[in-house]
Short mmCIF file of C-alpha atoms in Angstrom, two decimals:
data_model
loop_
_atom_site.label_atom_id
_atom_site.label_comp_id
_atom_site.label_asym_id
_atom_site.label_seq_id
_atom_site.Cartn_x
_atom_site.Cartn_y
_atom_site.Cartn_z
CA ASP A 1 -29.48 37.13 -26.70
CA SER A 2 -25.80 38.38 -26.05
CA ALA A 3 -22.94 36.50 -26.71
CA SER A 4 -21.30 37.22 -23.55
CA GLY A 5 -24.78 36.42 -21.84
CA GLU A 6 -26.74 33.66 -20.37
CA ASP A 7 -26.97 31.68 -23.59
CA GLY A 8 -23.57 33.11 -25.27
CA ASP A 9 -22.10 29.54 -25.44
CA ASP A 10 -25.37 28.52 -27.81
CA TYR A 11 -23.36 30.73 -30.24
CA ILE A 12 -20.56 29.99 -32.66
CA SER A 13 -18.86 33.35 -32.55
CA TRP A 14 -15.54 31.76 -34.83
CA GLU A 15 -17.84 30.56 -37.49
CA ASP A 16 -20.12 33.94 -38.40
CA GLY A 17 -21.02 33.61 -42.32
CA GLY A 18 -21.20 29.95 -42.35
CA LEU A 19 -19.79 26.63 -41.35
CA VAL A 20 -16.09 26.22 -41.88
CA TRP A 21 -14.08 23.62 -43.17
CA TYR A 22 -10.03 22.90 -43.27
CA SER A 23 -8.88 20.96 -46.41
CA THR A 24 -5.33 19.55 -46.61
CA ILE A 25 -4.14 20.40 -49.90
CA VAL A 26 -1.08 18.09 -50.85
CA PRO A 27 1.48 18.48 -53.93
CA SER A 28 0.37 17.21 -57.26
CA ASP A 29 3.61 14.61 -57.01
CA PHE A 30 2.53 13.99 -53.65
CA ASP A 31 2.19 9.82 -54.41
CA THR A 32 4.94 10.02 -57.80
CA LYS A 33 7.33 7.97 -55.68
CA VAL A 34 4.56 5.57 -54.78
CA LYS A 35 3.27 5.22 -58.63
CA SER A 36 6.86 3.92 -59.63
CA GLY A 37 7.41 1.30 -56.97
CA GLY A 38 8.16 3.02 -53.66
CA GLY A 39 6.57 2.35 -50.83
CA LEU A 40 3.99 4.26 -48.91
CA SER A 41 6.84 6.03 -46.65
CA THR A 42 7.31 7.92 -49.51
CA LEU A 43 4.13 10.11 -49.95
CA LYS A 44 4.47 13.62 -49.47
CA MET A 45 2.18 15.88 -46.54
CA LEU A 46 -0.33 12.99 -46.85
CA PRO A 47 -0.45 10.25 -43.90
CA GLN A 48 -0.46 6.74 -45.70
CA ARG A 49 -4.09 5.83 -44.08
CA PHE A 50 -5.46 8.42 -46.55
CA TYR A 51 -3.83 6.73 -49.26
CA ASP A 52 -5.55 4.25 -51.28
CA GLU A 53 -2.40 2.11 -52.41
CA LYS A 54 -4.71 -0.33 -55.08
CA ASN A 55 -6.23 2.62 -57.06
CA LYS A 56 -2.79 5.12 -56.37
CA CYS A 57 -5.33 7.82 -55.02
CA ILE A 58 -6.04 9.39 -52.06
CA LYS A 59 -9.20 8.06 -50.38
CA PRO A 60 -12.46 10.09 -50.21
CA ARG A 61 -14.75 10.75 -47.81
CA ARG A 62 -12.07 11.12 -45.22
CA PRO A 63 -12.08 13.68 -42.52
CA ASN A 64 -8.62 15.60 -43.32
CA LEU A 65 -10.58 16.56 -46.74
CA ALA A 66 -7.70 15.82 -48.58
CA VAL A 67 -7.19 17.32 -52.22
CA CYS A 68 -4.51 17.43 -54.71
CA GLN A 69 -2.91 21.03 -55.37
CA THR A 70 -4.01 20.70 -59.05
CA ASP A 71 -7.25 19.72 -58.54
CA PHE A 72 -8.05 22.32 -55.71
CA PHE A 73 -6.58 25.47 -57.63
CA SER A 74 -8.47 24.69 -60.86
CA SER A 75 -11.75 24.60 -59.21
CA LEU A 76 -11.39 27.84 -57.96
CA VAL A 77 -14.36 30.40 -59.37
CA LYS A 78 -13.41 33.99 -58.49
CA ILE A 79 -16.55 36.41 -57.82
CA ASP A 80 -15.63 40.33 -57.85
CA LEU A 81 -17.21 42.03 -55.63
CA GLY A 82 -19.47 44.43 -56.12
CA MET A 83 -20.40 42.85 -59.92
CA ASP A 84 -23.26 41.06 -61.46
CA THR A 85 -22.46 37.48 -60.74
CA LYS A 86 -23.69 36.30 -63.69
CA ASN A 87 -20.59 38.26 -65.44
CA SER A 88 -18.14 36.68 -62.91
CA SER A 89 -14.51 35.78 -64.23
CA THR A 90 -13.64 32.27 -63.50
CA HIS A 91 -9.88 31.26 -62.74
CA SER A 92 -10.22 27.70 -64.82
CA GLY A 93 -12.90 28.25 -67.25
CA ASP A 94 -13.91 24.48 -66.23
CA GLY A 95 -17.09 25.68 -64.67
CA ASN A 96 -20.52 23.30 -66.06
CA ASP A 97 -24.28 24.44 -66.51
CA ASP A 98 -24.77 23.89 -62.74
CA ASP A 99 -22.36 26.26 -61.23
CA ARG A 100 -22.92 29.02 -63.48
CA GLU A 101 -26.94 28.63 -62.36
CA TYR A 102 -25.59 28.28 -59.16
CA PHE A 103 -23.34 31.55 -59.05
CA ALA A 104 -25.77 33.26 -61.25
CA GLY A 105 -27.77 33.13 -57.82
CA LEU A 106 -25.75 34.15 -55.32
CA ASN A 107 -25.69 37.57 -53.51
CA ASP A 108 -23.33 39.03 -50.79
CA GLU A 109 -25.40 37.71 -47.63
CA ASP A 110 -24.68 34.55 -49.01
CA PHE A 111 -20.94 34.28 -48.24
CA GLU A 112 -20.90 37.43 -45.77
CA VAL A 113 -17.82 37.15 -43.49
CA PHE A 114 -16.26 39.41 -40.59
CA ASP A 115 -13.23 40.79 -40.09
CA HIS A 116 -12.71 40.30 -36.47
CA ASP A 117 -8.97 42.33 -36.24
CA HIS A 118 -11.59 45.58 -37.76
CA ASN A 119 -15.00 44.80 -36.08
CA ILE A 120 -16.13 45.39 -40.02
CA ASN A 121 -18.72 43.05 -41.85
CA MET A 122 -16.81 42.82 -45.07
CA PHE A 123 -19.79 44.29 -47.44
CA GLY A 124 -19.33 47.71 -46.01
CA GLY A 125 -21.80 47.47 -42.44
CA THR A 126 -20.40 47.87 -38.79
CA ILE A 127 -21.22 45.41 -36.19
CA THR A 128 -23.71 47.20 -34.17
CA GLY A 129 -22.52 50.05 -31.50
CA GLU A 130 -18.85 50.11 -33.49
CA PRO A 131 -18.44 53.40 -35.93
CA GLU A 132 -18.54 53.29 -39.38
CA LEU A 133 -15.26 52.09 -41.20
CA LYS A 134 -14.78 52.05 -44.70
CA LYS A 135 -15.83 49.47 -47.12
CA ILE A 136 -13.03 46.89 -48.25
CA GLN A 137 -12.57 46.04 -51.91
CA ARG A 138 -11.82 42.05 -52.75
CA SER A 139 -12.60 39.60 -54.63
CA ARG A 140 -13.95 36.37 -53.60
CA TRP A 141 -12.74 32.76 -54.39
CA ILE A 142 -14.83 29.92 -54.75
CA PHE A 143 -14.30 26.16 -54.92
CA SER A 144 -16.93 24.64 -56.83
CA GLY A 145 -16.07 21.15 -57.10
CA VAL A 146 -17.00 18.17 -54.63
CA LEU A 147 -14.17 18.58 -51.77
CA ASN A 148 -12.92 14.96 -51.04
CA GLY A 149 -15.95 13.45 -52.55
CA TRP A 150 -18.28 14.76 -50.01
CA PRO A 151 -21.52 15.54 -51.57
CA GLY A 152 -22.40 18.05 -49.09
CA LEU A 153 -19.36 20.20 -49.43
CA LYS A 154 -19.51 22.46 -52.93
CA HIS A 155 -19.37 25.66 -53.65
CA LEU A 156 -17.17 26.60 -50.57
CA GLU A 157 -15.43 30.12 -50.33
CA LEU A 158 -12.02 30.44 -49.92
CA VAL A 159 -11.03 32.10 -47.07
CA GLN A 160 -7.21 31.30 -45.94
CA ILE A 161 -4.00 29.32 -47.23
CA GLU A 162 -1.75 28.38 -44.84
CA TYR A 163 1.47 26.39 -43.95
CA LYS A 164 3.79 24.84 -42.02
CA SER A 165 7.76 24.20 -42.61
CA THR A 166 9.98 22.15 -40.73
CA MET A 167 11.78 25.43 -39.54
CA VAL A 168 7.96 27.18 -38.43
CA PRO A 169 6.05 24.06 -36.92
CA THR A 170 3.06 26.63 -36.29
CA TRP A 171 0.41 27.84 -38.80
CA ARG A 172 1.49 30.53 -41.09
CA THR A 173 -0.59 32.94 -43.26
CA HIS A 174 0.18 32.17 -47.10
CA TRP A 175 -3.35 34.05 -48.50
CA ARG A 176 -6.31 35.94 -47.03
CA THR A 177 -8.91 37.00 -48.58
CA ASP A 178 -9.74 39.90 -46.51
CA ASN A 179 -6.15 40.90 -46.81
CA ASN A 180 -5.59 41.02 -50.03
CA PRO A 181 -5.15 44.50 -51.19
CA LYS A 182 -3.50 43.75 -54.54
CA ASP A 183 -6.08 41.59 -55.43
CA LEU A 184 -3.74 38.22 -56.06
CA GLU A 185 -5.01 34.76 -56.95
CA PRO A 186 -4.72 32.16 -54.47
CA THR A 187 -1.44 30.61 -54.81
CA TYR A 188 -0.02 27.22 -53.34
CA PRO A 189 3.03 28.39 -51.03
CA LYS A 190 6.22 28.17 -51.59
CA SER A 191 8.90 27.40 -48.61
CA SER A 192 12.96 27.31 -48.84
CA THR A 193 13.05 25.41 -45.60
CA GLY A 194 10.35 22.48 -46.62
CA LEU A 195 6.96 22.68 -46.28
CA THR A 196 5.12 19.97 -44.11
CA GLU A 197 1.17 20.51 -44.02
CA VAL A 198 -0.58 23.22 -46.53
CA ARG A 199 -4.31 23.30 -45.90
CA ALA A 200 -7.04 25.68 -46.88
CA LYS A 201 -9.66 27.54 -44.47
CA LEU A 202 -13.13 27.38 -46.69
CA ARG A 203 -16.66 28.54 -45.69
CA GLU A 204 -19.97 27.30 -46.05
CA PRO A 205 -22.46 29.90 -47.03
CA GLU A 206 -24.28 31.53 -43.55
CA TRP A 207 -27.00 29.85 -43.71
CA SER A 208 -25.23 26.32 -43.06
CA ALA A 209 -25.03 27.96 -39.46
CA ILE A 210 -28.47 26.82 -38.71
CA GLY A 211 -29.31 23.89 -41.38
CA TRP A 212 -28.47 21.71 -44.23
CA THR A 213 -30.50 24.01 -47.08
CA LYS A 214 -31.14 27.69 -47.32
CA ASP A 215 -34.88 27.09 -47.60
CA SER A 216 -35.05 24.47 -44.89
CA PRO A 217 -33.36 25.47 -41.91
CA GLY A 218 -32.83 23.92 -38.68
CA TYR A 219 -30.20 20.69 -37.92
CA VAL A 220 -33.30 18.42 -37.46
CA LEU A 221 -33.89 15.57 -39.48
CA TRP A 222 -36.63 12.95 -39.55
CA TYR A 223 -36.27 9.45 -41.05
CA SER A 224 -39.26 7.22 -41.69
CA GLY A 225 -37.80 3.45 -42.47
CA PRO A 226 -39.55 0.59 -44.49
CA ALA A 227 -40.79 -0.47 -40.71
CA THR A 228 -43.32 2.36 -40.78
CA THR A 229 -43.49 3.37 -44.51
CA LYS A 230 -43.54 2.15 -47.87
CA VAL A 231 -41.11 4.46 -49.30
CA PRO A 232 -38.38 5.12 -46.98
CA ARG A 233 -37.42 8.87 -46.66
CA VAL A 234 -34.96 11.48 -44.68
CA LEU A 235 -36.50 14.68 -43.94
CA HIS A 236 -34.67 17.62 -42.91
CA GLY A 237 -35.28 21.50 -41.64
CA THR A 238 -38.75 22.87 -41.62
CA ASN A 239 -39.26 20.83 -44.73
CA ILE A 240 -39.98 18.00 -42.38
CA ILE A 241 -43.49 20.28 -41.13
CA LYS A 242 -44.64 21.33 -44.29
CA GLN A 243 -44.57 17.39 -45.85
CA PHE A 244 -46.41 16.26 -42.61
CA GLU A 245 -49.28 18.68 -43.33
CA LYS A 246 -48.84 18.06 -47.05
CA GLU A 247 -49.48 14.25 -46.74
CA ARG A 248 -52.70 14.89 -43.67
CA PHE A 249 -54.37 16.94 -46.50
CA GLU A 250 -53.80 14.64 -49.36
CA LYS A 251 -54.81 11.50 -46.82
CA GLY A 252 -57.63 13.69 -46.08
CA ASN A 253 -58.99 14.26 -49.80
CA ARG A 254 -57.82 10.26 -50.51
CA PHE A 255 -60.62 9.24 -48.15
CA GLY A 256 -63.06 11.74 -49.69
CA ARG A 257 -62.86 14.53 -46.84
CA ASN A 258 -62.89 17.46 -49.62
CA ASN A 259 -60.52 20.28 -48.18
CA ARG A 260 -60.53 18.65 -44.74
CA ILE A 261 -56.90 17.70 -43.45
CA GLU A 262 -56.64 14.29 -41.81
CA PRO A 263 -55.94 14.92 -37.95
CA SER A 264 -52.04 14.50 -36.89
CA PRO A 265 -51.02 12.07 -34.85
CA LYS A 266 -50.33 13.31 -31.21
CA CYS A 267 -47.27 12.03 -28.72
CA SER A 268 -48.95 10.29 -25.68
CA LYS A 269 -45.68 9.06 -23.87
CA VAL A 270 -42.38 9.40 -23.19
CA HIS A 271 -39.25 7.29 -21.80
CA ILE A 272 -35.62 7.65 -21.46
CA ILE A 273 -33.29 5.34 -22.09
CA SER A 274 -29.88 5.19 -21.35
CA HIS A 275 -26.66 2.30 -22.57
CA ARG A 276 -22.95 2.03 -23.38
CA TYR A 277 -21.81 1.54 -26.81
CA ALA A 278 -20.51 -1.79 -27.10
CA VAL A 279 -16.76 -1.85 -28.18
CA LYS A 280 -14.77 -4.56 -28.85
CA SER A 281 -11.95 -2.97 -26.03
CA GLU A 282 -13.51 -1.28 -23.57
CA ARG A 283 -10.78 1.74 -21.58
CA TRP A 284 -11.86 3.42 -18.70
CA LYS A 285 -13.81 6.63 -20.67
CA ASP A 286 -15.84 3.79 -22.30
CA LYS A 287 -17.45 2.37 -19.21
CA LEU A 288 -18.02 6.22 -17.75
CA THR A 289 -19.64 6.63 -21.28
CA TYR A 290 -23.60 6.39 -21.51
CA HIS A 291 -25.93 8.03 -24.48
CA SER A 292 -29.35 8.63 -23.65
CA PHE A 293 -32.29 9.02 -25.91
CA ALA A 294 -35.92 9.51 -25.95
CA LEU A 295 -38.39 7.10 -26.93
CA LEU A 296 -42.19 8.91 -27.96
CA GLU A 297 -45.23 6.56 -28.24
CA TRP A 298 -48.43 7.85 -30.39
CA ASP A 299 -51.84 7.87 -29.85
CA HIS A 300 -52.42 5.74 -32.95
CA GLY A 301 -50.25 2.86 -31.54
CA GLU A 302 -48.30 1.87 -35.07
CA HIS A 303 -44.67 3.03 -34.32
CA CYS A 304 -42.72 4.57 -31.77
CA THR A 305 -39.90 7.33 -32.73
CA VAL A 306 -36.58 7.36 -31.02
CA VAL A 307 -35.31 11.40 -30.62
CA GLU A 308 -31.54 11.65 -29.91
CA LEU A 309 -29.16 14.44 -30.01
CA ALA A 310 -25.55 13.48 -31.44
CA PHE A 311 -22.63 15.52 -32.58
CA LEU A 312 -23.56 17.25 -36.42
CA ASN A 313 -23.76 15.27 -39.53
CA GLY A 314 -22.61 11.82 -37.19
CA LEU A 315 -24.86 9.93 -39.61
CA GLY A 316 -24.14 11.54 -42.76
CA GLY A 317 -20.18 11.28 -42.18
CA TYR A 318 -21.00 7.74 -41.20
CA SER A 319 -22.71 6.01 -43.69
CA ALA A 320 -25.46 6.41 -41.87
CA ARG A 321 -24.78 3.50 -39.38
CA CYS A 322 -27.51 4.20 -36.86
CA ASN A 323 -28.11 1.60 -34.06
CA HIS A 324 -31.49 1.98 -34.20
CA LEU A 325 -31.77 0.59 -37.96
CA GLU A 326 -32.67 -2.86 -37.78
CA ASP A 327 -30.41 -3.01 -41.00
CA ARG A 328 -27.43 -1.24 -39.89
CA ASP A 329 -24.82 -3.79 -40.61
CA GLU A 330 -26.32 -3.59 -44.35
CA PRO A 331 -23.45 -2.50 -46.91
CA ILE A 332 -25.77 -0.15 -47.87
CA ASN A 333 -28.71 0.22 -44.86
CA SER A 334 -32.21 1.76 -45.53
CA MET A 335 -31.16 5.00 -44.10
CA ILE A 336 -28.24 5.75 -46.74
CA LYS A 337 -30.31 4.73 -50.05
CA CYS A 338 -32.83 7.97 -49.25
CA PHE A 339 -30.07 10.27 -47.17
CA PRO A 340 -30.42 13.56 -48.80
CA PRO A 341 -26.37 14.33 -50.90
CA GLU A 342 -26.46 17.94 -49.00
CA MET A 343 -26.15 16.02 -45.61
CA VAL A 344 -23.41 13.70 -46.47
CA LYS A 345 -20.27 15.83 -44.79
CA PRO A 346 -17.93 14.82 -42.33
CA TRP A 347 -19.45 15.31 -38.56
CA LYS A 348 -18.27 18.29 -36.20
CA ASP A 349 -17.94 16.98 -32.67
CA THR A 350 -18.40 20.51 -31.14
CA LEU A 351 -22.02 21.14 -33.02
CA SER A 352 -25.49 19.20 -32.57
CA GLU A 353 -28.38 17.74 -34.53
CA LEU A 354 -31.37 16.37 -33.42
CA ARG A 355 -32.77 12.97 -35.15
CA CYS A 356 -35.95 11.54 -35.32
CA ILE A 357 -36.02 7.88 -36.28
CA ASP A 358 -39.47 5.96 -36.67
CA VAL A 359 -38.91 2.63 -35.60
CA ARG A 360 -41.28 -0.51 -35.94
CA ALA A 361 -41.81 -1.12 -31.94
CA LYS A 362 -45.39 -0.33 -30.88
CA ASN A 363 -44.19 0.93 -27.31
CA LEU A 364 -42.02 0.77 -24.60
CA ARG A 365 -41.94 -2.85 -23.99
CA GLU A 366 -41.08 -3.56 -27.62
CA TYR A 367 -38.20 -1.57 -28.47
CA LEU A 368 -36.67 -2.80 -25.10
CA GLY A 369 -36.94 -5.80 -26.63
CA PHE A 370 -35.33 -5.00 -29.91
CA MET A 371 -32.34 -3.61 -27.79
CA LYS A 372 -32.51 -6.80 -25.96
CA LEU A 373 -31.36 -8.84 -28.96
CA HIS A 374 -28.54 -6.27 -30.01
CA THR A 375 -27.12 -6.27 -26.34
CA GLY A 376 -23.88 -7.48 -26.00
CA LYS A 377 -20.17 -6.46 -26.17
CA ASP A 378 -20.20 -7.76 -29.90
CA LYS A 379 -23.22 -6.02 -30.64
CA ARG A 380 -24.35 -2.80 -30.10
CA PHE A 381 -25.50 -1.92 -26.62
CA ILE A 382 -24.18 -2.31 -23.10
CA ASP A 383 -25.72 -1.88 -19.93
CA VAL A 384 -29.34 -0.54 -21.24
CA ARG A 385 -31.40 1.32 -18.39
CA HIS A 386 -34.92 2.48 -18.86
CA THR A 387 -35.09 5.42 -16.36
CA PHE A 388 -38.02 7.64 -17.21
CA SER A 389 -41.43 7.33 -18.35
CA HIS A 390 -44.26 9.54 -18.23
CA ALA A 391 -47.46 10.34 -19.94
CA VAL A 392 -46.89 13.33 -22.11
CA ARG A 393 -49.18 16.47 -20.40
CA LEU A 394 -48.36 19.11 -23.18
CA THR A 395 -51.23 20.70 -24.76
CA PHE A 396 -49.78 20.79 -28.24
CA CYS A 397 -47.75 17.64 -29.10
CA THR A 398 -49.04 16.79 -32.49
CA LYS A 399 -46.22 15.47 -34.77
CA GLU A 400 -45.41 18.67 -36.89
CA GLN A 401 -45.79 20.40 -33.04
CA ILE A 402 -42.89 18.38 -31.82
CA ALA A 403 -40.73 19.16 -35.10
CA GLN A 404 -41.29 22.48 -34.61
CA TYR A 405 -39.97 22.28 -31.02
CA LEU A 406 -37.05 20.31 -32.14
CA ILE A 407 -35.95 23.02 -34.53
CA ASN A 408 -36.68 25.71 -31.99
CA TYR A 409 -34.39 24.36 -29.29
CA ILE A 410 -31.27 23.12 -31.56
CA ARG A 411 -31.35 26.40 -33.24
CA ARG A 412 -30.79 28.24 -29.88
CA GLY A 413 -28.50 25.65 -28.62
CA ARG A 414 -26.07 24.67 -31.55
CA THR A 415 -23.09 23.23 -29.51
CA TYR A 416 -22.32 20.11 -28.10
CA SER A 417 -20.20 19.76 -25.03
CA GLU A 418 -19.39 16.35 -23.20
CA MET A 419 -20.52 17.77 -19.92
CA ARG A 420 -22.80 20.99 -20.72
CA LYS A 421 -24.98 20.14 -23.63
CA ASN A 422 -25.32 16.57 -24.91
CA CYS A 423 -27.66 13.81 -25.62
CA GLN A 424 -28.39 13.19 -22.03
CA THR A 425 -28.72 16.97 -20.91
CA PHE A 426 -31.20 16.95 -24.09
CA ALA A 427 -32.85 13.98 -23.00
CA ALA A 428 -33.54 15.51 -19.57
CA ASP A 429 -34.72 18.97 -21.33
CA PHE A 430 -36.73 17.13 -23.75
CA CYS A 431 -38.34 14.74 -21.29
CA ALA A 432 -39.21 17.65 -18.56
CA PHE A 433 -41.05 19.98 -21.47
CA LEU A 434 -43.07 17.19 -22.55
CA ALA A 435 -43.94 15.32 -19.66
CA GLY A 436 -44.55 18.75 -17.35
CA LYS A 437 -42.10 17.84 -14.84
CA LYS A 438 -39.25 19.55 -12.77
CA ASP A 439 -36.94 17.28 -11.65
CA VAL A 440 -35.60 15.39 -14.44
CA GLN A 441 -31.87 14.80 -14.52
CA PRO A 442 -29.03 14.00 -16.81
CA PHE A 443 -28.57 10.08 -16.38
CA HIS A 444 -25.16 10.21 -15.23
CA PRO A 445 -24.04 12.12 -12.42
CA LEU A 446 -21.04 14.07 -13.55
CA ASN A 447 -23.18 15.18 -16.19
CA ARG A 448 -25.30 16.79 -13.08
CA PHE A 449 -22.74 18.87 -12.22
CA GLU A 450 -22.97 21.85 -14.76
CA TYR A 451 -26.40 20.94 -15.76
CA ARG A 452 -29.47 24.09 -16.74
CA ASN A 453 -32.56 23.05 -17.42
CA GLN A 454 -32.90 24.54 -20.86
CA THR A 455 -36.57 23.66 -21.46
CA HIS A 456 -37.67 27.28 -22.33
CA TYR A 457 -35.34 26.90 -25.76
CA PHE A 458 -38.53 24.13 -27.08
CA MET A 459 -41.24 26.57 -26.71
CA TYR A 460 -40.00 30.02 -28.19
CA GLU A 461 -39.57 31.03 -31.81
CA SER A 462 -35.66 30.68 -32.53
CA THR A 463 -35.82 32.92 -35.32
CA MET A 464 -36.72 35.84 -32.72
CA TYR A 465 -33.47 35.83 -31.18
CA GLU A 466 -30.32 36.93 -32.80
CA HIS A 467 -26.85 36.91 -32.10
CA HIS A 468 -25.32 40.72 -32.12
#
């Protein structure tokens, strides 16, 4: 598919090479006056809400990804382009064994970036259809720490450092990795007019555009909690399918069926449920905002599975406070206890993930009962609507096959939009696909104006559709 074609909005052309993050870099003396008795108003370049006054430090796991100047630049590792990464030089000499092992395994493809001005791949290859241009040599600088306390933000390539000043309130570039002919080290900017903001643009490896880890692509997670399994776990990407198949094989052998695989459960019914979120003070937008999800019933009749689309990293960035959990409000709930560290990142409201949550309810009636228990302005749900139910008519509908359909879908349509691609449009697509119905629509009339049925995304191998 071409970016200018029918499905062009599905591709993240502005994030070629991996997911992009912006980190606020505050000066080393940003809180010196606070520590000496001054008030929070004396903080330099850091909003007060991001400062821990009790412990006198930057609050961890905040959306601005704030980091102190000294900590940031001492965590940079230099990778010389074209050299053996095992012999790469470091900026600070602080790397540990884990970092050295990680960087030894890097290759150019892991941090491939594109120069949009020249339309040239920075490692020598040109974009399809363009004339061959001269290879641009440069070093790469990798942030090797844990950024702002987020376990999922490690080993990020530094792309750019930019700043604002009192005289120039727009972002100006101080250092860029793809415009650095003298191969200068990145530094903290200085301005005679006074700095007001400094930030670093960082990029994850290329595989991060399609999954949480390199070996398990697909922004799909599947949670099985204490209500449905003895050992709660969160699986993600293609490893979901591998683990389900492994467990069926082990279960078959455990019951004396040598080399025979236990049959996989099949999806028997699908439902759409929509609701508003309970908030303390509803605004007009809150009254128009409905979340929709699919509820799957299985032929084993033991439990159901909620399937929903939401912001990418919405659970990892919010301590896994999922409305479908019985123990959601516990300080450390059952999901966050088993959440993989690579999935703990700030959420991105322009990108999507798909969530499968196994729940205790065995059927629709029981799950609606759970929602009723948590309905109210001071609870979780408001105005619960059950709008669609149908038998699953899809021939191939085992647990593993459902997981593969979801991976196909999210890899073809990774973006999130309040009007065009959201939880309601996904629920309509998914239920229409499983039930074999062509007239399933998003719940709210506002989401129907620009809705385009995309059930074909589920069926086809997503890796065979490339962005050129």
